[in-house]
XYZ file of C-alpha atoms in Angstrom:
189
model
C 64.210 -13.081 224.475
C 61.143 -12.173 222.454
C 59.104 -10.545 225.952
C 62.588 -8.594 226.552
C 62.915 -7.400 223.004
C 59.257 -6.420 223.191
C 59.613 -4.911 226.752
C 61.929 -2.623 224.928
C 60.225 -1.560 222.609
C 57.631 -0.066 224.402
C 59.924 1.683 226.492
C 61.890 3.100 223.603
C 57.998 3.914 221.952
C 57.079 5.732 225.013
C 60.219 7.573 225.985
C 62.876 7.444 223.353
C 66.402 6.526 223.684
C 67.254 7.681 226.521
C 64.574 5.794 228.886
C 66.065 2.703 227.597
C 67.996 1.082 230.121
C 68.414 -2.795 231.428
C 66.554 -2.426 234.663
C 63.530 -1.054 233.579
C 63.292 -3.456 230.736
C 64.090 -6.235 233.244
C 60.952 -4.297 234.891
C 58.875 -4.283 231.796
C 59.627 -8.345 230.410
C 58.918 -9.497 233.836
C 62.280 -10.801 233.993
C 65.049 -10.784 236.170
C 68.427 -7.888 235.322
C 70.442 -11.052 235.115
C 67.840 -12.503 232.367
C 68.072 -9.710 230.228
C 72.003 -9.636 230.874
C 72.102 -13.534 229.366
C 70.481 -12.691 226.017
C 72.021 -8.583 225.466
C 75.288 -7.635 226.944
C 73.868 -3.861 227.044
C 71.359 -1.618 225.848
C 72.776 -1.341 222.882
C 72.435 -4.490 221.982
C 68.864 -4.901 223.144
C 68.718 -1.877 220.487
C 70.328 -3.959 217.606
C 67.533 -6.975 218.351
C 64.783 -4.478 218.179
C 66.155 -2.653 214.903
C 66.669 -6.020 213.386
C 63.002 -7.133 213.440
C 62.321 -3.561 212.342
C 64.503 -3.729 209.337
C 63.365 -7.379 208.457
C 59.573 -6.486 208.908
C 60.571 -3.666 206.190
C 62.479 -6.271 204.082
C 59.426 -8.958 204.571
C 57.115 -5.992 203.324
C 59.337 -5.197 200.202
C 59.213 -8.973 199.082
C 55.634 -8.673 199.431
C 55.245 -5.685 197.348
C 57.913 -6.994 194.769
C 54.761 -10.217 194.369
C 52.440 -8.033 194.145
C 53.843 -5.589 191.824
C 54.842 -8.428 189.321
C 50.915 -9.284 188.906
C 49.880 -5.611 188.357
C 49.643 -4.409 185.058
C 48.686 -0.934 184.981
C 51.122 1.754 186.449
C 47.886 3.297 188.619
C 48.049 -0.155 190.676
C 51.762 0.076 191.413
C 51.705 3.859 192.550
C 48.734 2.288 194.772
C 50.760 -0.512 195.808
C 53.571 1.511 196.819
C 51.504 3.783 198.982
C 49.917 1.568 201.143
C 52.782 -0.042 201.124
C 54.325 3.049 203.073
C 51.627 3.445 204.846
C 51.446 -0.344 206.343
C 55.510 0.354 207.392
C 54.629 3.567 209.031
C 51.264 3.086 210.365
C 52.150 0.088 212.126
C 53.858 1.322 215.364
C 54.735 5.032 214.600
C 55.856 6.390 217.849
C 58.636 3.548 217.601
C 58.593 4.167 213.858
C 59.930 7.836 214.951
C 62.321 7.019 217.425
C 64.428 4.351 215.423
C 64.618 6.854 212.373
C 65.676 10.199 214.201
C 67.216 8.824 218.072
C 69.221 5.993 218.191
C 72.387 5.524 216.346
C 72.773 3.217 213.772
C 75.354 0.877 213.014
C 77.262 1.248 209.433
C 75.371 -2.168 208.843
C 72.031 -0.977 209.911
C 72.195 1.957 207.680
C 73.278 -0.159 204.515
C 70.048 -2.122 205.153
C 67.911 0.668 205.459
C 69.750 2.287 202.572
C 69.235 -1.500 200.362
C 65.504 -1.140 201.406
C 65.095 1.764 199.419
C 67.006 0.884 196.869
C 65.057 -2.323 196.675
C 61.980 -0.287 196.085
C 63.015 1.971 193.767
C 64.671 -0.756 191.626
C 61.488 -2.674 191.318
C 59.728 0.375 190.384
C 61.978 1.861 188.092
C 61.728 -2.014 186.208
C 58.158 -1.576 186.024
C 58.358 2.172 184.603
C 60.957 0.592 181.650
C 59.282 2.319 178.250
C 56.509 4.049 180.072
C 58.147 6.918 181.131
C 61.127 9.075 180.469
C 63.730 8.480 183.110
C 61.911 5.928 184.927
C 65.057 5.907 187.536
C 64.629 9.380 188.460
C 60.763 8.918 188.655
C 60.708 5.755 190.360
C 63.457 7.903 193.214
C 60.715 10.318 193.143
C 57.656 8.328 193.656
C 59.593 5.942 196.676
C 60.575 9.155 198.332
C 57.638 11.215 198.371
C 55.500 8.306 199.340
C 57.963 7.627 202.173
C 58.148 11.290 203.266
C 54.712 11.729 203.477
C 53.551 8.370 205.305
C 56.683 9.226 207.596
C 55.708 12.943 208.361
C 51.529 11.932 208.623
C 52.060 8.454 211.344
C 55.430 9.401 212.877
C 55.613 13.114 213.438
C 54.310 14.106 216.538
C 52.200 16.599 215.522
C 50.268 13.368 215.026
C 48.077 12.528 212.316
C 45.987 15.053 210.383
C 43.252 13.106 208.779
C 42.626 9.031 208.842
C 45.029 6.827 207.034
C 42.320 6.296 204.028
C 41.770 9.978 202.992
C 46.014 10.200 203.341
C 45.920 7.160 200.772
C 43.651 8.641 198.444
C 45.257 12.078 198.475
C 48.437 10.767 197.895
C 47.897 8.128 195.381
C 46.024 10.886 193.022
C 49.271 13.388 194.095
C 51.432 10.621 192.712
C 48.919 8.998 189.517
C 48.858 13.012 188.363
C 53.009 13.040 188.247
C 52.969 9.762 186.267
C 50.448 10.864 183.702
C 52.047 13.625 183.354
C 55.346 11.516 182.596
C 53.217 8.976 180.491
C 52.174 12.153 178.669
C 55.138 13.554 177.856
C 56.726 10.280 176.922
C 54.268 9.507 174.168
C 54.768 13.092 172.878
């Protein structure tokens, strides 16, 4: 199941949504049609295997930032945190990074757990922005979606990326450290 998941992957990576079909994933896995036919009744299903481990990659990658964010205690390592953070989710496979967010359609499920990953993030950032900053809701929306914009448009566009994943970090963390001081500023005032 794995090889035909991964099989299909590639093929959505490499030609989007509309390559994807059961023979040449049969093709790809090294598999027989009738294999792939035992573990996914269609495509789309093959589609809702390979969004899964997507999705719980993301979630595994939130928990690990939620650890990580608990030990930090200066707001300068969280807005670091949370960029390479969105960089590891974007920078890991982008071209199938690209095609799951703008070509396939998602379920109503699928989009609630996309929709609780944010959330997710923003929640634990908006706790850790409690007395530092005024509104830390609205700046912790801020901060999550401007890092994830960014990281998205860099790794997944295909323009393709416009300088190395290290100079995007640094640019973005000061982009994002200047916002907060500001914020920290103005809440002391």
């Amino acid at each position: 199941m794995a090889a035909i998941r991964t099989a299909a992957a590639r093929i959505l990576a490499e030609g989007g949504w509309t390559a994807l079909n059961t023979n040449l994933v049969a093709r790809r896995a090294g598999v027989s049609v009738g294999s792939v036919y035992e573990y996914f009744p269609d495509k789309t299903a093959i589609l809702d295997a390979i969004l899964d481990q997507h999705l719980a990659d993301g979630e595994a990658l939130i928990a690990g930032y939620a650890s990580l964010l608990d030990q930090t205690d200066h707001l300068e390592g969280a807005v670091e945190l949370l960029v390479d953070g969105f960089i590891a989710l974007h920078q890991g496979d982008p071209r199938l990074h690209r095609v799951l967010s703008s070509e396939v359609p998602l379920t109503p499920g699928q989009r609630e757990r996309v929709h609780a990953l944010r959330s997710a993030v923003i929640g634990l950032l908006g706790d850790r922005l409690q007395g530092q900053v005024p509104a830390p809701a609205l700046a912790a929306t801020l901060l999550v979606d401007v890092a994830d914009a960014v990281t998205h448009r860099w790794f997944v566009d295909e323009a393709g990326v416009p300088a190395p994943p290290d100079i995007l970090a640094a640019e973005l963390r000061r982009v994002l450290q200047a916002y907060l001081a500001d914020l920290t500023s103005a809440h002391r005032s």
